[in-house]
Coordinates of C-alpha atoms and ligand atoms in Angstrom, one line a residue:
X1 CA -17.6 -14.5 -26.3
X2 CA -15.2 -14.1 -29.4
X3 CA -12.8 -11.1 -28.8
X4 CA -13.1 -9.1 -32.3
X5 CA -10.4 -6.4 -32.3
X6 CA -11.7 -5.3 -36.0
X7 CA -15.1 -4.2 -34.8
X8 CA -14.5 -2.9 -31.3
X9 CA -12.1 0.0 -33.3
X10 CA -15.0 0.7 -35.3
X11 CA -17.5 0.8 -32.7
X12 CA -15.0 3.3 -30.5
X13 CA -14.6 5.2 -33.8
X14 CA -18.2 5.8 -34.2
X15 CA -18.6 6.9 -31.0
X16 CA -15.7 9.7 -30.6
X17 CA -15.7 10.7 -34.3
X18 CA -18.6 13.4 -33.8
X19 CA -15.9 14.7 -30.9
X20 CA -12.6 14.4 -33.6
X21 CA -11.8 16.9 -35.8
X22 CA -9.1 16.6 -38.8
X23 CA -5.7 18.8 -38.8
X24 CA -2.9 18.3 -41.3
X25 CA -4.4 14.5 -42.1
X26 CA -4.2 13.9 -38.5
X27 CA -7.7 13.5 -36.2
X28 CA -7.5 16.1 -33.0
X29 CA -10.0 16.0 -30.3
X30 CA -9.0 20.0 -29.2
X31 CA -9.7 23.1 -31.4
X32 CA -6.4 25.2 -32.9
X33 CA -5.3 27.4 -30.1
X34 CA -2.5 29.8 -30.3
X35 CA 0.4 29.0 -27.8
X36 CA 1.6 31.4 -25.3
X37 CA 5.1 33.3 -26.3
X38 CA 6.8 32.7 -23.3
X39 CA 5.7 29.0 -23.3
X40 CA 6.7 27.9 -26.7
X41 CA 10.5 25.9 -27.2
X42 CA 12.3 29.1 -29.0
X43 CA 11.6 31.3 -25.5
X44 CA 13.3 28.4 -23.4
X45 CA 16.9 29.3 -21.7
X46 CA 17.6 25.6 -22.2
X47 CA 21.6 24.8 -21.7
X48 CA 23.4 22.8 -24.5
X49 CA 24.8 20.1 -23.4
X50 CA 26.6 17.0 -25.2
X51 CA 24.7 13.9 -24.7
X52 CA 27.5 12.6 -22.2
X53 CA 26.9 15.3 -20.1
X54 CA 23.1 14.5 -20.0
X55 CA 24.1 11.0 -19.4
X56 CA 26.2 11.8 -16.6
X57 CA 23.3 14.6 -15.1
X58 CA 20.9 11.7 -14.4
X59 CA 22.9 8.7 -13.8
X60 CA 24.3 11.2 -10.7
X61 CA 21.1 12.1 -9.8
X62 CA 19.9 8.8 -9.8
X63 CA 23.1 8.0 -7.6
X64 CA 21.8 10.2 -5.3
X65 CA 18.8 8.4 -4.4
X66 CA 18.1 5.6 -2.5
X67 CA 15.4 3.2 -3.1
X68 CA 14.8 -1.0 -3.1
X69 CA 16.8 -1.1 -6.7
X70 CA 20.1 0.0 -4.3
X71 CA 20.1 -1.9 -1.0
X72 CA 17.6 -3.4 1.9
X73 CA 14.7 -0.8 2.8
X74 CA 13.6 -2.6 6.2
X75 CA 10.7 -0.1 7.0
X76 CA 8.9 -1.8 9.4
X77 CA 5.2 -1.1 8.6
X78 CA 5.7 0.3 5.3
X79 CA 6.8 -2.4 3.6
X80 CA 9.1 -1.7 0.9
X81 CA 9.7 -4.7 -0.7
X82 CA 11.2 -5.3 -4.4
X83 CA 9.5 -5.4 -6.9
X84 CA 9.9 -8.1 -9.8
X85 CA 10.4 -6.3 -12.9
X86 CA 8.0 -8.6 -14.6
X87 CA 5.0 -7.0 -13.6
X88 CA 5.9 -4.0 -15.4
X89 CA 6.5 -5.6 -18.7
X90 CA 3.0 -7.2 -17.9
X91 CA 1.5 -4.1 -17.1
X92 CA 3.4 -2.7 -20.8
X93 CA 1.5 -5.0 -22.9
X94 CA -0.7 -3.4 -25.6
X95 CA -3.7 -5.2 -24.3
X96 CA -3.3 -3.6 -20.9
X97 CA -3.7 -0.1 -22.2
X98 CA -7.6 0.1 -22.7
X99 CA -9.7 3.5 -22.4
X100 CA -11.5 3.2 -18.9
X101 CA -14.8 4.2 -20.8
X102 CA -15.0 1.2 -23.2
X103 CA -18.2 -0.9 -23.9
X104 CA -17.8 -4.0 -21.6
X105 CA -18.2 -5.9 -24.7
X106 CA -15.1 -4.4 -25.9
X107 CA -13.1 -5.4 -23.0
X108 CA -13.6 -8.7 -21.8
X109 CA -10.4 -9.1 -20.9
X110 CA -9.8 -6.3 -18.8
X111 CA -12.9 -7.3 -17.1
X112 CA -12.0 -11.2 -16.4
X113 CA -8.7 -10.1 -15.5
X114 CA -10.8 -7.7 -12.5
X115 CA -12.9 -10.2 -12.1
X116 CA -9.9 -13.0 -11.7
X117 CA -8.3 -10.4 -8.9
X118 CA -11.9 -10.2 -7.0
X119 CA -11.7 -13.5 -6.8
X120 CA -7.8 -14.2 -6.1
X121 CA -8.2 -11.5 -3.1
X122 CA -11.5 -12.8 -1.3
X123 CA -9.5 -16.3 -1.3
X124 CA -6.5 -15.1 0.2
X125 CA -8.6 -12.9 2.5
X126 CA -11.5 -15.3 3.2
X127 CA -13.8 -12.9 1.9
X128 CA -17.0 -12.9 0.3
X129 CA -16.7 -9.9 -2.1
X130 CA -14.1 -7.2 -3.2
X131 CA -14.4 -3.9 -4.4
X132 CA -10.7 -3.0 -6.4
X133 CA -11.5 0.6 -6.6
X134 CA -10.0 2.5 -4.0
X135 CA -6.5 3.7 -4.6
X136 CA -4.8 3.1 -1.6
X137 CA -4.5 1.4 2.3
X138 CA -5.6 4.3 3.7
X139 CA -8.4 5.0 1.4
X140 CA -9.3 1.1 1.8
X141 CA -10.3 1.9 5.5
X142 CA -11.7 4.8 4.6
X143 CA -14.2 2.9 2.1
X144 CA -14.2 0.4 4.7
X145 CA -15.8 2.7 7.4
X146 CA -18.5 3.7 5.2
X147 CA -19.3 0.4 4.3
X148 CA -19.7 -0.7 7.8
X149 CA -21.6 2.3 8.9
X150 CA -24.1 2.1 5.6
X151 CA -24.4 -1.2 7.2
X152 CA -25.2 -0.6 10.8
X153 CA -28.0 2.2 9.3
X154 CA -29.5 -0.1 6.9
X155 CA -29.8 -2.3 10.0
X156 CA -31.6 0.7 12.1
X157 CA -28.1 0.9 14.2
X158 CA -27.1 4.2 12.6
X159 CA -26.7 5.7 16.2
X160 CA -23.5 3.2 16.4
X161 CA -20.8 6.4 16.7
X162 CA -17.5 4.4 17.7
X163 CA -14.1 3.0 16.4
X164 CA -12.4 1.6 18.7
X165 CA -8.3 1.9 17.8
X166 CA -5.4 -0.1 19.4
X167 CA -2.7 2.5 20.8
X168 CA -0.4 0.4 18.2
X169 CA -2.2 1.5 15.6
X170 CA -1.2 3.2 12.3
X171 CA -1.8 6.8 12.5
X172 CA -4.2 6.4 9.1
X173 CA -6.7 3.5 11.3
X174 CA -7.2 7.1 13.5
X175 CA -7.4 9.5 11.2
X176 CA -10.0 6.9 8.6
X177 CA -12.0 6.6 11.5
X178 CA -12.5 10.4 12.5
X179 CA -13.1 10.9 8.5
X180 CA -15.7 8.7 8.3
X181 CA -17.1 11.0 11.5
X182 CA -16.7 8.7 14.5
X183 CA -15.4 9.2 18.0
X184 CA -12.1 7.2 17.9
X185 CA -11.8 5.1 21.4
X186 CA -8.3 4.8 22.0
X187 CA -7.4 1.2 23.0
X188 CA -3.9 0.9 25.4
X189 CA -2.2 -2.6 24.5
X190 CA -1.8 -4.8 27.2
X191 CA 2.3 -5.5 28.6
X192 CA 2.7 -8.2 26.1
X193 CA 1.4 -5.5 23.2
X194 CA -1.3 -7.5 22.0
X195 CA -4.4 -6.3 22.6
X196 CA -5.6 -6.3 26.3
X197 CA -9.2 -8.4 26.4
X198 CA -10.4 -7.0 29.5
X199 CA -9.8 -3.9 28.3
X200 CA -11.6 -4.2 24.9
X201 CA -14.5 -5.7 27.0
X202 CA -14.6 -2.5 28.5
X203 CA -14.4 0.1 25.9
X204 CA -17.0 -2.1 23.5
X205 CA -20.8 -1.7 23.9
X206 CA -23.7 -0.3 22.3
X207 CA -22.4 2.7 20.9
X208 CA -19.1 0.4 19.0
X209 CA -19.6 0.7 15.6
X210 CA -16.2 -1.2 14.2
X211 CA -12.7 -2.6 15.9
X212 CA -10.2 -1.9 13.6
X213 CA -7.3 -4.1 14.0
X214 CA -4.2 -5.0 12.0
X215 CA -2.5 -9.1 12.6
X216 CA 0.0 -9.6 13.1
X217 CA 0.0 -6.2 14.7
X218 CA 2.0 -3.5 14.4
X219 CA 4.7 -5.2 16.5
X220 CA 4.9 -8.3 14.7
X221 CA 3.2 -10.0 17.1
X222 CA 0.3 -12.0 16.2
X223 CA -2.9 -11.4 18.2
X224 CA -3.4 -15.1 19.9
X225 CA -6.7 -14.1 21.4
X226 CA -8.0 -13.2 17.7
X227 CA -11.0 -15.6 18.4
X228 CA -12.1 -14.2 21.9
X229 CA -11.4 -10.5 19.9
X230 CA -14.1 -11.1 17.8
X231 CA -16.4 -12.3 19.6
X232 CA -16.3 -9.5 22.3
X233 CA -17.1 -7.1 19.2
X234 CA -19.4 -9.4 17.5
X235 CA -21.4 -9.7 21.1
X236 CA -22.2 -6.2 21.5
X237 CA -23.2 -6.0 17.3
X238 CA -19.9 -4.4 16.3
X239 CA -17.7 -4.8 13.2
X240 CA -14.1 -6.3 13.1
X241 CA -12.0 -3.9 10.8
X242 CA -8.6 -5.9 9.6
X243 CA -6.4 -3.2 8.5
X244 CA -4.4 -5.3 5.6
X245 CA -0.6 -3.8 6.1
X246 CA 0.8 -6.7 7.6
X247 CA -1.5 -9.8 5.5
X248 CA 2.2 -10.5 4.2
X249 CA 2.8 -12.4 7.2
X250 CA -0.3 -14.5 6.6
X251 CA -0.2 -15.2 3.0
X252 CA -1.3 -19.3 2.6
X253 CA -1.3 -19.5 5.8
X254 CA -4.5 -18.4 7.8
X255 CA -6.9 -15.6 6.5
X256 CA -8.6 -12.4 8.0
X257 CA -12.0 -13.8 7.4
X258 CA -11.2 -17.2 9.2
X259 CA -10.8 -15.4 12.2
X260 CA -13.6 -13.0 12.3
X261 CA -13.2 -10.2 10.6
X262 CA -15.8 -9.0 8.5
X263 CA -14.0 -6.2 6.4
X264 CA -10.7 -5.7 5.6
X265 CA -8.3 -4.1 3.0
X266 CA -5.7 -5.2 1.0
X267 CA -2.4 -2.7 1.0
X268 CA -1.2 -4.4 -2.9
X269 CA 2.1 -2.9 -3.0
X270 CA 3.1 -4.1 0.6
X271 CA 1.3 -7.9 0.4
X272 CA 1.8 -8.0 -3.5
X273 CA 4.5 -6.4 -5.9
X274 CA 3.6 -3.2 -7.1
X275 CA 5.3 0.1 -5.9
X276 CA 4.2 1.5 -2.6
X277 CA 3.2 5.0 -4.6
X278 CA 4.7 8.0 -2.4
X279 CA 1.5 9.4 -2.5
X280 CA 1.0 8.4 -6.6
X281 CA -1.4 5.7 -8.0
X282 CA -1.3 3.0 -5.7
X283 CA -4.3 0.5 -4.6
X284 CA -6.1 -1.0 -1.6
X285 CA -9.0 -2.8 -2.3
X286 CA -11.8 -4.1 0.2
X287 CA -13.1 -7.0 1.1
X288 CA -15.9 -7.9 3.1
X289 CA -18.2 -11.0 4.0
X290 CA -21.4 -11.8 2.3
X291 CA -23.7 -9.0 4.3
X292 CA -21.7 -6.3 3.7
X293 CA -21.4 -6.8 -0.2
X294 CA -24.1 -4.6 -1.4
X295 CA -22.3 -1.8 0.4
X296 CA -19.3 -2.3 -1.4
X297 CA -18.4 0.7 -4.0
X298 CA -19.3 0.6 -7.5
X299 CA -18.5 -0.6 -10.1
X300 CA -17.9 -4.5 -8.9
X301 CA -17.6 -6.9 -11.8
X302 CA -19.3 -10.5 -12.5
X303 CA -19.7 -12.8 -14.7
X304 CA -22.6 -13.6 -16.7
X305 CA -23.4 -16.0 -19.4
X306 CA -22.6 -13.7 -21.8
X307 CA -19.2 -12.7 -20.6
X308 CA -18.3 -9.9 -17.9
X309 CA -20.1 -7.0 -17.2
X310 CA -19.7 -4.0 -14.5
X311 CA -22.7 -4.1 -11.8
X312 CA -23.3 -0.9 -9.2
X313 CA -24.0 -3.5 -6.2
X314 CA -27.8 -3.1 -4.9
X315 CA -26.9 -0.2 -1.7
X316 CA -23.4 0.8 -3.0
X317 CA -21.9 4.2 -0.8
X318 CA -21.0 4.8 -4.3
X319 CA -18.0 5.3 -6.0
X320 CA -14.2 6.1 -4.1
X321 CA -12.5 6.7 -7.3
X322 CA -12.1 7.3 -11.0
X323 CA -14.1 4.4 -12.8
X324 CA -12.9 1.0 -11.8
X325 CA -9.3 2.0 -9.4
X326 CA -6.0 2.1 -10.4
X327 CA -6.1 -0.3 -13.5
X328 CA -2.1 -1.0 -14.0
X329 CA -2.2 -1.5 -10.4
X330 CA -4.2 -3.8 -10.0
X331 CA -2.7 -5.7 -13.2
X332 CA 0.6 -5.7 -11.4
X333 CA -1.2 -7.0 -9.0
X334 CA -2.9 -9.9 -10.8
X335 CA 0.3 -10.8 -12.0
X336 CA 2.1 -11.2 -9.1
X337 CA -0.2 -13.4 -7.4
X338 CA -0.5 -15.8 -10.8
X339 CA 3.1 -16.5 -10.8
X340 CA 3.8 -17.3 -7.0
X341 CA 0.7 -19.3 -6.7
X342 CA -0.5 -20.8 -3.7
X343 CA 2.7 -22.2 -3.0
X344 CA 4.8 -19.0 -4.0
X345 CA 2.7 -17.1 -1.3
X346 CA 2.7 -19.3 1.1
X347 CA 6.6 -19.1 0.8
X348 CA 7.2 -15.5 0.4
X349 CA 5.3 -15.3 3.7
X350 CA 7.2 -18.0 5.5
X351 CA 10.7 -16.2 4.2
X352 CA 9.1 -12.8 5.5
X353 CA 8.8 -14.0 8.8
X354 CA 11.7 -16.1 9.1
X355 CA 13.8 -13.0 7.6
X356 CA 12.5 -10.7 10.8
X357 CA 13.3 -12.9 13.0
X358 CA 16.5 -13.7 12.1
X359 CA 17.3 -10.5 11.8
X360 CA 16.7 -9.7 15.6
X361 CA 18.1 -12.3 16.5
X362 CA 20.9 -10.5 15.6
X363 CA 20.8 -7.3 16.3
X364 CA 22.6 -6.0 19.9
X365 CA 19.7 -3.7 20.8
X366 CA 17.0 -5.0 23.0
X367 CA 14.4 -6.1 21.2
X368 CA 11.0 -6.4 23.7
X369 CA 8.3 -9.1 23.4
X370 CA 8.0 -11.8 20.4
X371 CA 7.8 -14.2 18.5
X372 CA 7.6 -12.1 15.7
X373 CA 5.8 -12.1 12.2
X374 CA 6.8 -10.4 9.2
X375 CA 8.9 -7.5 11.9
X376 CA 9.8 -6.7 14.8
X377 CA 10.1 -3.4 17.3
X378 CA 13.3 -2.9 18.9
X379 CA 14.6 0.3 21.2
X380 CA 17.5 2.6 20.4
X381 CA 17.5 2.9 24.5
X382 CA 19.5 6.1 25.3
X383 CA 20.2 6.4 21.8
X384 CA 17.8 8.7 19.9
X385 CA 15.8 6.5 17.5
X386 CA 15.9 8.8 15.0
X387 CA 20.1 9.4 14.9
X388 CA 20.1 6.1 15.0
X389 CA 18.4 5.7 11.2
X390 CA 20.7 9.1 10.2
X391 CA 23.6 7.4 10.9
X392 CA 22.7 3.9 9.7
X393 CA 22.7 5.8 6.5
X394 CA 26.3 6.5 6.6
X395 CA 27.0 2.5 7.0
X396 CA 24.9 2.3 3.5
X397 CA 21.7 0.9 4.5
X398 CA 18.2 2.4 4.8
X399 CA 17.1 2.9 8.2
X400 CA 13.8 1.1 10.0
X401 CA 10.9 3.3 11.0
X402 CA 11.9 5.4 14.0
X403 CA 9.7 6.3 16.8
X404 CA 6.8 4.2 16.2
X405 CA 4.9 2.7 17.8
X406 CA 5.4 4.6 20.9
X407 CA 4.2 1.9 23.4
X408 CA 8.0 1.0 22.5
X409 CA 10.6 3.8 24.0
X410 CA 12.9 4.9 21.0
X411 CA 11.5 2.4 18.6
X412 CA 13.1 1.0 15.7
X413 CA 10.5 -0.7 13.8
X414 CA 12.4 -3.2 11.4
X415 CA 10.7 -4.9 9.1
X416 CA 13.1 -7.0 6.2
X417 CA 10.6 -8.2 3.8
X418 CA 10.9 -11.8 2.2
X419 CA 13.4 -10.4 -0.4
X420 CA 16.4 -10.3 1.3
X421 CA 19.0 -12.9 1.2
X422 CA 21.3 -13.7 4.2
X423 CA 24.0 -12.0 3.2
X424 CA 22.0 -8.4 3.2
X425 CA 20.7 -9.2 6.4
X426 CA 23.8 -9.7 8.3
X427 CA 25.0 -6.6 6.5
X428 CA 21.7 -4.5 8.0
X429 CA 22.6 -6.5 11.4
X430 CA 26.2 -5.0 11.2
X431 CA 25.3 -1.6 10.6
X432 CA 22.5 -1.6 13.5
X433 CA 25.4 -2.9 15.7
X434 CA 28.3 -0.3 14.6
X435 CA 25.6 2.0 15.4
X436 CA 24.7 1.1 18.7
X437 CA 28.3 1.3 19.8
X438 CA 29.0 4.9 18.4
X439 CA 28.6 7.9 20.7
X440 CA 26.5 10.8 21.1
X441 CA 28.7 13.0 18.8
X442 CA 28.6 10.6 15.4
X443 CA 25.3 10.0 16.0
X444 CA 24.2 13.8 16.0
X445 CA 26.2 14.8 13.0
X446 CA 25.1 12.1 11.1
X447 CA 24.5 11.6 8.2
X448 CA 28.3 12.5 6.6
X449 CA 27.9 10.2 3.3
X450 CA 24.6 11.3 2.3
X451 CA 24.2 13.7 -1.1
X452 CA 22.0 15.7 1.5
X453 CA 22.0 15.6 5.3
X454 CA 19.7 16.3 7.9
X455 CA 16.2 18.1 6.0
X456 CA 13.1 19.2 7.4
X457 CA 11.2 15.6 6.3
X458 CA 7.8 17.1 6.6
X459 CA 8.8 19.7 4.1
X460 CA 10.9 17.8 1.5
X461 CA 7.9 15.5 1.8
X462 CA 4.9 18.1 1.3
X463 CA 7.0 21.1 -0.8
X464 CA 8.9 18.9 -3.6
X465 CA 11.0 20.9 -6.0
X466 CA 11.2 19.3 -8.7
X467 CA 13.4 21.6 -10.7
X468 CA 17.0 22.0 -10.3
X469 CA 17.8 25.3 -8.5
X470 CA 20.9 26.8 -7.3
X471 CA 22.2 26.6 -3.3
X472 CA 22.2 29.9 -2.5
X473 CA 18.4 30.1 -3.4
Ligands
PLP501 C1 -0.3 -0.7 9.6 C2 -0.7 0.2 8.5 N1 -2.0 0.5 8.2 C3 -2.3 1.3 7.1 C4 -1.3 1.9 6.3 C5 -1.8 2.8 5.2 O1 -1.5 2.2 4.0 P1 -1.2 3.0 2.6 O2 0.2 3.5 2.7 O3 -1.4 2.0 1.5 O4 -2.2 4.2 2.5 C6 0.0 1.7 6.6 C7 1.1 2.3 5.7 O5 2.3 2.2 5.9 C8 0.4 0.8 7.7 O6 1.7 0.5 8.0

């Protein structure tokens, strides 16, 4: 279909200009409203500052942070891996910034671009179908679960009322599955921590609705016995779940779906390049094999013979977000994947695992089980996990997750990413082993370097003040 920019403006035109209304020449789509006195610029107790002053204000403040742009950020299980720059500048062109309630026939090419990322992700995923619409890992498992359970009740096994959950587990696999109102069967890892098959033979049965399971897990450590997994779950008319976090240590070279899994999500800022959110627009979308497609969340897109069009798939749960997901997102997204290639992913995964394990190979705390994927677990011992990551701040490095998983004593969950050169790596092994020799007194005034020291992290995370305000207050 020939893309004709002329008459798409006059067909949006036509359709807002009953809504428009003219002020000083200009169209406005609000009435005149008078604004509030204490709102308006002159009421404003705004300092006056030169412009080198301003300059200074937020280059400090930026100084002040920490973040991917200033140093490693090896948070196991997070993920927080650079982000080429380039996908921004793809995300900035004009032709990216569409109005999410346009006539498909106006926007064909935000439409084969979806289309072109459904397809880029089911072939990385061996999947059948994908849904890009919900807006983040955790919300991926959450659409997940309802998938599988509009599945099992279309298939007369609504009574199915369990998720079964390794003990390794993100906390979100949990807290998805008691949202989507199931009984969460707690699964302990076996000594190697992979997942224990006698054990999964016993919790499965009748009543197992879905195994969620992320591979490599949250270890590193890849789950040999994937194959005998499934099948155990599969026999008694269950569901395999593969929680997407750690599909960067698979990319281009095996795939969720070749091993069994029948739904899984796709965590784009930790697999891909776009940033990991912090709770802002981020996306995770779902993937599933061919008999759980017309579950999947509307709107899907396809293509026709006369271009692309948005379909509501024939028993969609619905929709999980705002029209189509987080657009920019997912053209970050799109772009990253287009550039590596085949080849480009298959490589960033090989240097992500090859990273991790170099990495602990270096480190002087005991690191328990391996080989490792994309990260690996170690134990602060009788060091306190989380002084450990305080002081590593002081040597100018971001800390691993602490604490987690706890099948690990004082864990120290270290995860590199593909990003890193060697030089950054030995400098994270350095500070890992000037912290391990330090005592209990550096560790427990730690940090000393930082802008702030030790905060209530629940708070600073949930309460955010965004303004600047004085100490005393
Ligand atoms: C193993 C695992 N699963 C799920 C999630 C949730 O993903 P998201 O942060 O995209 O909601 C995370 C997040 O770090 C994770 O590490």
């Amino acid at each position: 279909m020939k893309y004709d920019q002329a008459r798409w403006q006059r067909e949006d035109e036509d359709r807002y200009e009953p809504l428009l209304s003219e002020k000083d020449g200009e169209r406005v789509d609000v009435d005149d409203a008078p604004l509030p006195d204490d709102l308006t610029r002159d009421s404003l107790d705004l300092p006056e500052i030169s412009e080198p002053e301003l300059a200074r204000h937020y280059t400090r403040l930026s100084q002040m942070n920490y973040g991917v742009d200033s140093g490693p950020y090896p948070l196991g299980s997070c993920t927080m891996k650079y982000n080429p720059k380039f996908t921004e500048d793809v995300a900035a062109l004009p032709g990216a910034q569409v109005h999410p309630d346009r006539s498909a026939e106006s926007v064909q090419g935000t439409l084969e671009l979806m289309h072109g990322l459904q397809d880029y992700l089911a072939r990385i995923g061996g999947m059948d179908a994908v849904s890009l619409q919900p807006p983040a890992g955790a919300a991926g498992e959450f659409t997940g679960i309802l998938v599988a359970k509009a599945y099992h009740e279309a298939n007369g096994e609504g009574h199915r009322d369990e998720i079964i959950v390794p003990d390794s587990a993100h906390g979100t696999n949990f807290a998805s599955a008691a949202m989507g109102g199931y009984d969460v069967v707690e699964l302990p890892s076996g000594d190697d921590g992979r997942v224990d098959l006698d054990a999964l033979e016993a919790a499965a049965g009748e009543d197992t609705a879905l195994f969620m399971l992320t591979n490599p897990n949250t270890l590193g450590l890849f789950e040999r016995d994937i194959e005998e997994i499934a099948d155990v779950v599969h026999d008694v008319g269950g569901l395999l779940y593969y929680d997407g976090a750690n599909l960067n240590a698979l990319l281009g070279q095996a795939r969720p779906g070749d091993m069994g899994f029948d739904i899984m999500h796709y965590n784009v800022h930790k697999t891909f390049a776009t940033p990991h959110g912090g709770g802002g627009p981020g996306a995770g979308p779902v993937g599933v094999v061919s008999d759980l497609a017309e579950f999947l969340p509307a709107p899907r897109v396809r293509e026709t013979e006369n271009g692309y069009e948005r379909f509501d798939p024939e028993n969609t749960i619905g929709k999980v977000h705002g029209f189509a997901g987080n657009w920019l997102v997912l053209v970050k997204t799109y772009a990253y994947i287009a550039r590596l290639g085949d080849a480009g992913l298959a490589d960033a995964s090989a240097k992500a695992v090859l990273n991790a394990n170099y990495l602990a190979e270096q480190i002087d705390y005991e690191v328990p089980h391996g080989p490792f994927h994309h990260e690996f677990v170690a134990s602060a011992g009788d060091q306190d996990a989380a002084d450990v990551a305080k002081r590593m701040l002081d040597y100018g490095v971001h800390p691993p997750t602490t604490k987690w998983p706890e099948i690990v004593p004082e864990a120290l969950m270290t995860e590199p990413t593909e990003v890193e050169n060697r030089e950054t790596l030995d400098q994270l092994a350095e500070a890992f082993n000037a912290v391990a020799r330090e005592d209990e007194d550096a560790l427990a005034d730690a940090p000393q370097r930082t802008t702030a020291k030790r905060i209530d992290q629940a708070d600073a995370a949930r309460n955010l003040r965004l303004s600047w305000q004085s100490l005393d207050e």
